[in-house]
């Protein structure tokens, strides 16, 4: 106690100085608008920089909610996009109509087998039927195979059974995409005749000549090709845009013209 | 109460009155407003208690503030100068500063000039920094401080000569 009093007496000049400074500053702050706003600015800066830490932490916990909002928004945009594509006749991206897209989350996924299957959290109750096309924001993912009430399985692009009609975006040469079961980043584009000119980096999109996908959905780009085949076709390696190891949000395309086409074929 | 202290109090009253009645209304070259009351802090004897000086500085500054509508700027500059006076004395006069007889008039000229200039410059710097209170005006602050310090120095030097060289 004695030492506290001693130290107060020893530092009395400093204490008095600080006290009087505080009084003067208070006087200045309350009466002068320049200083009020100047000191206010410092206050705003301090409170702003501390609350940004709080908001960063908070936003981390709200990520899930934010994510679902973004998915909804994306879905809306996809719908609008498909409508616009339907309207414009000049566009060569898609001639078929997408009426509805359903969004779904991946709950099971594999890339290390040669017949990979993805399971999603939407099923028959959500309006999913067999053989619908599945895409992500980056491109083609696969085709719906089996459906239960609440879940569906997708034959992934990384499945040796799947063949998807594809074209070169630049030249519209028709080929088909399949997977050899080796590298999960690379699929093969077949049936491109040696007469067509291709180069590394060309984009491959869906061809639209199937029930599953409209024309123009991106698949990947040419990574490498080999023209020494005796059969008269290139063997082309295509690196896919989608990263299948980190799929999470998928969109399922619902096409109403499927039935009509099927009907025509059955006639 | 000894004669010296009585003399200092009378001097204070005269200088404050002069500041309020004459120098507050002076605008040399349109911008310079001499603060002769700073001379009170300069002439405060080194042997007196520093705590009283801070309180005295606060009161003087407050009076000037109230008369000039500067809302505490003079007060802040004054108490800062008063608080730092001890250190400035040590810096300017060296060993002599601890001697109770180290009066202003008995010291070397260069020491005295340094002492005067540091206090006046510091006071003006704080005053103009608070007046402009924006980083954009840093150059203006220094310019005003410099011009004002020089004018103040001349006036305060003359005052101290008048008081001590009788």
PDB file of C-alpha atoms in Angstrom, chain A residues 57-227:
ATOM      1  CA  UNK A  57     -15.450 -15.818 -37.516  1.00  0.00           C
ATOM      2  CA  UNK A  58     -19.187 -15.409 -37.751  1.00  0.00           C
ATOM      3  CA  UNK A  59     -19.255 -15.778 -41.510  1.00  0.00           C
ATOM      4  CA  UNK A  60     -17.387 -19.058 -41.190  1.00  0.00           C
ATOM      5  CA  UNK A  61     -20.245 -20.461 -39.145  1.00  0.00           C
ATOM      6  CA  UNK A  62     -22.794 -19.126 -41.612  1.00  0.00           C
ATOM      7  CA  UNK A  63     -21.060 -20.712 -44.597  1.00  0.00           C
ATOM      8  CA  UNK A  64     -23.552 -23.536 -44.822  1.00  0.00           C
ATOM      9  CA  UNK A  65     -26.484 -21.189 -45.050  1.00  0.00           C
ATOM     10  CA  UNK A  66     -24.656 -18.979 -47.517  1.00  0.00           C
ATOM     11  CA  UNK A  67     -23.834 -21.988 -49.618  1.00  0.00           C
ATOM     12  CA  UNK A  68     -27.417 -23.128 -49.886  1.00  0.00           C
ATOM     13  CA  UNK A  69     -28.422 -19.599 -50.827  1.00  0.00           C
ATOM     14  CA  UNK A  70     -25.836 -19.574 -53.591  1.00  0.00           C
ATOM     15  CA  UNK A  71     -27.019 -22.938 -54.872  1.00  0.00           C
ATOM     16  CA  UNK A  72     -30.590 -21.672 -55.078  1.00  0.00           C
ATOM     17  CA  UNK A  73     -29.387 -18.618 -56.898  1.00  0.00           C
ATOM     18  CA  UNK A  74     -27.309 -20.695 -59.285  1.00  0.00           C
ATOM     19  CA  UNK A  75     -30.289 -22.835 -60.012  1.00  0.00           C
ATOM     20  CA  UNK A  76     -32.352 -19.808 -60.901  1.00  0.00           C
ATOM     21  CA  UNK A  77     -29.603 -18.559 -63.171  1.00  0.00           C
ATOM     22  CA  UNK A  78     -29.276 -21.930 -64.881  1.00  0.00           C
ATOM     23  CA  UNK A  79     -33.005 -21.860 -65.580  1.00  0.00           C
ATOM     24  CA  UNK A  80     -32.800 -18.380 -67.013  1.00  0.00           C
ATOM     25  CA  UNK A  81     -29.772 -19.379 -69.059  1.00  0.00           C
ATOM     26  CA  UNK A  82     -31.513 -22.364 -70.553  1.00  0.00           C
ATOM     27  CA  UNK A  83     -34.554 -20.259 -71.319  1.00  0.00           C
ATOM     28  CA  UNK A  84     -32.438 -17.660 -73.046  1.00  0.00           C
ATOM     29  CA  UNK A  85     -30.641 -20.328 -75.025  1.00  0.00           C
ATOM     30  CA  UNK A  86     -34.028 -21.664 -76.062  1.00  0.00           C
ATOM     31  CA  UNK A  87     -35.110 -18.235 -77.261  1.00  0.00           C
ATOM     32  CA  UNK A  88     -32.060 -17.354 -79.294  1.00  0.00           C
ATOM     33  CA  UNK A  89     -31.950 -19.336 -82.489  1.00  0.00           C
ATOM     34  CA  UNK A  90     -28.509 -18.150 -83.470  1.00  0.00           C
ATOM     35  CA  UNK A  91     -26.945 -19.858 -80.525  1.00  0.00           C
ATOM     36  CA  UNK A  92     -25.492 -23.206 -81.357  1.00  0.00           C
ATOM     37  CA  UNK A  93     -24.972 -24.180 -77.758  1.00  0.00           C
ATOM     38  CA  UNK A  94     -28.226 -25.938 -77.095  1.00  0.00           C
ATOM     39  CA  UNK A  95     -31.159 -26.680 -79.283  1.00  0.00           C
ATOM     40  CA  UNK A  96     -33.045 -28.740 -76.802  1.00  0.00           C
ATOM     41  CA  UNK A  97     -35.108 -27.358 -74.033  1.00  0.00           C
ATOM     42  CA  UNK A  98     -34.305 -27.747 -70.369  1.00  0.00           C
ATOM     43  CA  UNK A  99     -37.497 -27.228 -68.446  1.00  0.00           C
ATOM     44  CA  UNK A 100     -36.236 -27.696 -64.974  1.00  0.00           C
ATOM     45  CA  UNK A 101     -33.049 -28.209 -63.088  1.00  0.00           C
ATOM     46  CA  UNK A 102     -32.993 -29.911 -59.735  1.00  0.00           C
ATOM     47  CA  UNK A 103     -30.086 -29.316 -57.422  1.00  0.00           C
ATOM     48  CA  UNK A 104     -28.640 -32.096 -55.349  1.00  0.00           C
ATOM     49  CA  UNK A 105     -25.770 -32.776 -53.009  1.00  0.00           C
ATOM     50  CA  UNK A 106     -23.277 -35.583 -53.388  1.00  0.00           C
ATOM     51  CA  UNK A 107     -23.384 -38.005 -50.478  1.00  0.00           C
ATOM     52  CA  UNK A 108     -21.213 -40.753 -51.878  1.00  0.00           C
ATOM     53  CA  UNK A 109     -18.541 -40.496 -54.511  1.00  0.00           C
ATOM     54  CA  UNK A 110     -15.618 -42.532 -55.716  1.00  0.00           C
ATOM     55  CA  UNK A 111     -12.941 -42.076 -58.344  1.00  0.00           C
ATOM     56  CA  UNK A 112     -10.683 -45.027 -57.687  1.00  0.00           C
ATOM     57  CA  UNK A 113     -12.737 -47.827 -59.239  1.00  0.00           C
ATOM     58  CA  UNK A 114     -13.299 -48.360 -62.909  1.00  0.00           C
ATOM     59  CA  UNK A 115     -17.084 -48.265 -62.573  1.00  0.00           C
ATOM     60  CA  UNK A 116     -17.550 -45.231 -60.391  1.00  0.00           C
ATOM     61  CA  UNK A 117     -20.967 -44.374 -59.034  1.00  0.00           C
ATOM     62  CA  UNK A 118     -22.052 -41.131 -57.368  1.00  0.00           C
ATOM     63  CA  UNK A 119     -24.983 -41.127 -54.952  1.00  0.00           C
ATOM     64  CA  UNK A 120     -27.005 -37.945 -54.412  1.00  0.00           C
ATOM     65  CA  UNK A 121     -29.575 -36.887 -51.844  1.00  0.00           C
ATOM     66  CA  UNK A 122     -32.521 -36.463 -54.228  1.00  0.00           C
ATOM     67  CA  UNK A 123     -34.795 -39.230 -55.434  1.00  0.00           C
ATOM     68  CA  UNK A 124     -38.145 -40.039 -56.895  1.00  0.00           C
ATOM     69  CA  UNK A 125     -39.946 -37.726 -54.468  1.00  0.00           C
ATOM     70  CA  UNK A 126     -37.969 -34.813 -55.846  1.00  0.00           C
ATOM     71  CA  UNK A 127     -39.015 -35.596 -59.380  1.00  0.00           C
ATOM     72  CA  UNK A 128     -35.950 -37.441 -60.534  1.00  0.00           C
ATOM     73  CA  UNK A 129     -36.386 -40.121 -63.157  1.00  0.00           C
ATOM     74  CA  UNK A 130     -33.989 -42.517 -64.749  1.00  0.00           C
ATOM     75  CA  UNK A 131     -31.533 -41.398 -67.416  1.00  0.00           C
ATOM     76  CA  UNK A 132     -31.520 -37.737 -66.576  1.00  0.00           C
ATOM     77  CA  UNK A 133     -28.323 -35.869 -67.293  1.00  0.00           C
ATOM     78  CA  UNK A 134     -26.298 -34.571 -64.357  1.00  0.00           C
ATOM     79  CA  UNK A 135     -23.965 -31.585 -64.561  1.00  0.00           C
ATOM     80  CA  UNK A 136     -22.065 -29.425 -62.158  1.00  0.00           C
ATOM     81  CA  UNK A 137     -21.166 -25.780 -62.569  1.00  0.00           C
ATOM     82  CA  UNK A 138     -18.079 -26.821 -64.530  1.00  0.00           C
ATOM     83  CA  UNK A 139     -19.556 -29.416 -66.831  1.00  0.00           C
ATOM     84  CA  UNK A 140     -20.843 -32.915 -67.390  1.00  0.00           C
ATOM     85  CA  UNK A 141     -20.871 -35.304 -64.434  1.00  0.00           C
ATOM     86  CA  UNK A 142     -22.907 -38.327 -65.492  1.00  0.00           C
ATOM     87  CA  UNK A 143     -26.329 -39.866 -65.950  1.00  0.00           C
ATOM     88  CA  UNK A 144     -28.899 -40.958 -63.385  1.00  0.00           C
ATOM     89  CA  UNK A 145     -29.075 -44.725 -63.161  1.00  0.00           C
ATOM     90  CA  UNK A 146     -31.058 -46.022 -60.214  1.00  0.00           C
ATOM     91  CA  UNK A 147     -33.593 -44.134 -58.139  1.00  0.00           C
ATOM     92  CA  UNK A 148     -35.029 -44.771 -54.730  1.00  0.00           C
ATOM     93  CA  UNK A 149     -37.558 -42.576 -52.947  1.00  0.00           C
ATOM     94  CA  UNK A 150     -34.952 -40.204 -51.587  1.00  0.00           C
ATOM     95  CA  UNK A 151     -31.688 -41.095 -53.262  1.00  0.00           C
ATOM     96  CA  UNK A 152     -30.358 -41.623 -56.742  1.00  0.00           C
ATOM     97  CA  UNK A 153     -27.216 -43.088 -58.157  1.00  0.00           C
ATOM     98  CA  UNK A 154     -25.337 -41.540 -61.013  1.00  0.00           C
ATOM     99  CA  UNK A 155     -23.179 -43.337 -63.511  1.00  0.00           C
ATOM    100  CA  UNK A 156     -20.197 -41.086 -63.366  1.00  0.00           C
ATOM    101  CA  UNK A 157     -18.241 -39.949 -66.384  1.00  0.00           C
ATOM    102  CA  UNK A 158     -15.485 -41.964 -64.743  1.00  0.00           C
ATOM    103  CA  UNK A 159     -17.284 -45.221 -65.463  1.00  0.00           C
ATOM    104  CA  UNK A 160     -16.108 -47.478 -68.243  1.00  0.00           C
ATOM    105  CA  UNK A 161     -19.733 -48.251 -69.157  1.00  0.00           C
ATOM    106  CA  UNK A 162     -20.684 -44.696 -69.988  1.00  0.00           C
ATOM    107  CA  UNK A 163     -20.384 -43.241 -73.433  1.00  0.00           C
ATOM    108  CA  UNK A 164     -21.425 -39.700 -74.048  1.00  0.00           C
ATOM    109  CA  UNK A 165     -21.916 -38.070 -77.380  1.00  0.00           C
ATOM    110  CA  UNK A 166     -19.455 -35.199 -77.743  1.00  0.00           C
ATOM    111  CA  UNK A 167     -18.272 -32.709 -80.308  1.00  0.00           C
ATOM    112  CA  UNK A 168     -15.300 -30.435 -80.799  1.00  0.00           C
ATOM    113  CA  UNK A 169     -16.562 -26.988 -79.986  1.00  0.00           C
ATOM    114  CA  UNK A 170     -14.747 -25.321 -82.888  1.00  0.00           C
ATOM    115  CA  UNK A 171     -15.370 -27.739 -85.714  1.00  0.00           C
ATOM    116  CA  UNK A 172     -18.475 -29.636 -84.556  1.00  0.00           C
ATOM    117  CA  UNK A 173     -16.799 -32.947 -85.415  1.00  0.00           C
ATOM    118  CA  UNK A 174     -18.764 -35.662 -83.672  1.00  0.00           C
ATOM    119  CA  UNK A 175     -17.140 -38.173 -81.376  1.00  0.00           C
ATOM    120  CA  UNK A 176     -17.868 -39.981 -78.186  1.00  0.00           C
ATOM    121  CA  UNK A 177     -16.399 -39.711 -74.726  1.00  0.00           C
ATOM    122  CA  UNK A 178     -15.538 -42.749 -72.701  1.00  0.00           C
ATOM    123  CA  UNK A 179     -13.146 -43.580 -69.919  1.00  0.00           C
ATOM    124  CA  UNK A 180     -10.413 -46.194 -69.967  1.00  0.00           C
ATOM    125  CA  UNK A 181     -10.477 -46.588 -66.202  1.00  0.00           C
ATOM    126  CA  UNK A 182      -6.944 -45.377 -65.536  1.00  0.00           C
ATOM    127  CA  UNK A 183      -6.508 -41.679 -64.767  1.00  0.00           C
ATOM    128  CA  UNK A 184      -9.483 -39.968 -63.080  1.00  0.00           C
ATOM    129  CA  UNK A 185      -8.505 -36.626 -64.636  1.00  0.00           C
ATOM    130  CA  UNK A 186      -8.327 -37.886 -68.217  1.00  0.00           C
ATOM    131  CA  UNK A 187     -11.103 -39.329 -70.408  1.00  0.00           C
ATOM    132  CA  UNK A 188     -10.845 -40.471 -73.999  1.00  0.00           C
ATOM    133  CA  UNK A 189     -12.496 -38.980 -77.035  1.00  0.00           C
ATOM    134  CA  UNK A 190     -13.042 -41.569 -79.759  1.00  0.00           C
ATOM    135  CA  UNK A 191     -14.364 -41.703 -83.295  1.00  0.00           C
ATOM    136  CA  UNK A 192     -12.771 -38.450 -84.468  1.00  0.00           C
ATOM    137  CA  UNK A 193     -11.538 -39.159 -88.002  1.00  0.00           C
ATOM    138  CA  UNK A 194      -7.939 -38.337 -88.901  1.00  0.00           C
ATOM    139  CA  UNK A 195      -9.228 -36.003 -91.589  1.00  0.00           C
ATOM    140  CA  UNK A 196     -10.400 -33.431 -89.065  1.00  0.00           C
ATOM    141  CA  UNK A 197      -7.896 -30.968 -87.659  1.00  0.00           C
ATOM    142  CA  UNK A 198      -7.492 -30.825 -83.928  1.00  0.00           C
ATOM    143  CA  UNK A 199      -5.011 -29.242 -81.609  1.00  0.00           C
ATOM    144  CA  UNK A 200      -4.118 -29.425 -77.947  1.00  0.00           C
ATOM    145  CA  UNK A 201      -6.345 -27.169 -75.868  1.00  0.00           C
ATOM    146  CA  UNK A 202      -9.484 -27.513 -78.024  1.00  0.00           C
ATOM    147  CA  UNK A 203     -12.641 -27.597 -75.953  1.00  0.00           C
ATOM    148  CA  UNK A 204     -14.918 -30.626 -76.034  1.00  0.00           C
ATOM    149  CA  UNK A 205     -18.633 -30.103 -75.380  1.00  0.00           C
ATOM    150  CA  UNK A 206     -21.657 -32.374 -75.411  1.00  0.00           C
ATOM    151  CA  UNK A 207     -23.099 -33.001 -78.844  1.00  0.00           C
ATOM    152  CA  UNK A 208     -26.768 -32.948 -78.009  1.00  0.00           C
ATOM    153  CA  UNK A 209     -27.450 -36.134 -79.960  1.00  0.00           C
ATOM    154  CA  UNK A 210     -28.698 -38.083 -77.017  1.00  0.00           C
ATOM    155  CA  UNK A 211     -31.517 -38.020 -74.561  1.00  0.00           C
ATOM    156  CA  UNK A 212     -29.314 -36.972 -71.733  1.00  0.00           C
ATOM    157  CA  UNK A 213     -27.610 -33.688 -72.405  1.00  0.00           C
ATOM    158  CA  UNK A 214     -28.434 -30.677 -74.495  1.00  0.00           C
ATOM    159  CA  UNK A 215     -25.796 -29.486 -76.897  1.00  0.00           C
ATOM    160  CA  UNK A 216     -22.925 -27.389 -75.633  1.00  0.00           C
ATOM    161  CA  UNK A 217     -22.314 -28.433 -72.051  1.00  0.00           C
ATOM    162  CA  UNK A 218     -18.546 -28.391 -71.489  1.00  0.00           C
ATOM    163  CA  UNK A 219     -16.710 -31.636 -70.820  1.00  0.00           C
ATOM    164  CA  UNK A 220     -13.023 -30.908 -71.041  1.00  0.00           C
ATOM    165  CA  UNK A 221     -10.168 -29.868 -73.283  1.00  0.00           C
ATOM    166  CA  UNK A 222      -7.730 -31.825 -75.383  1.00  0.00           C
ATOM    167  CA  UNK A 223      -4.662 -32.718 -73.409  1.00  0.00           C
ATOM    168  CA  UNK A 224      -2.879 -34.910 -75.870  1.00  0.00           C
ATOM    169  CA  UNK A 225      -3.623 -36.848 -79.061  1.00  0.00           C
ATOM    170  CA  UNK A 226      -2.198 -39.636 -81.138  1.00  0.00           C
ATOM    171  CA  UNK A 227      -2.742 -39.860 -84.904  1.00  0.00           C
TER     172      UNK A 227
END
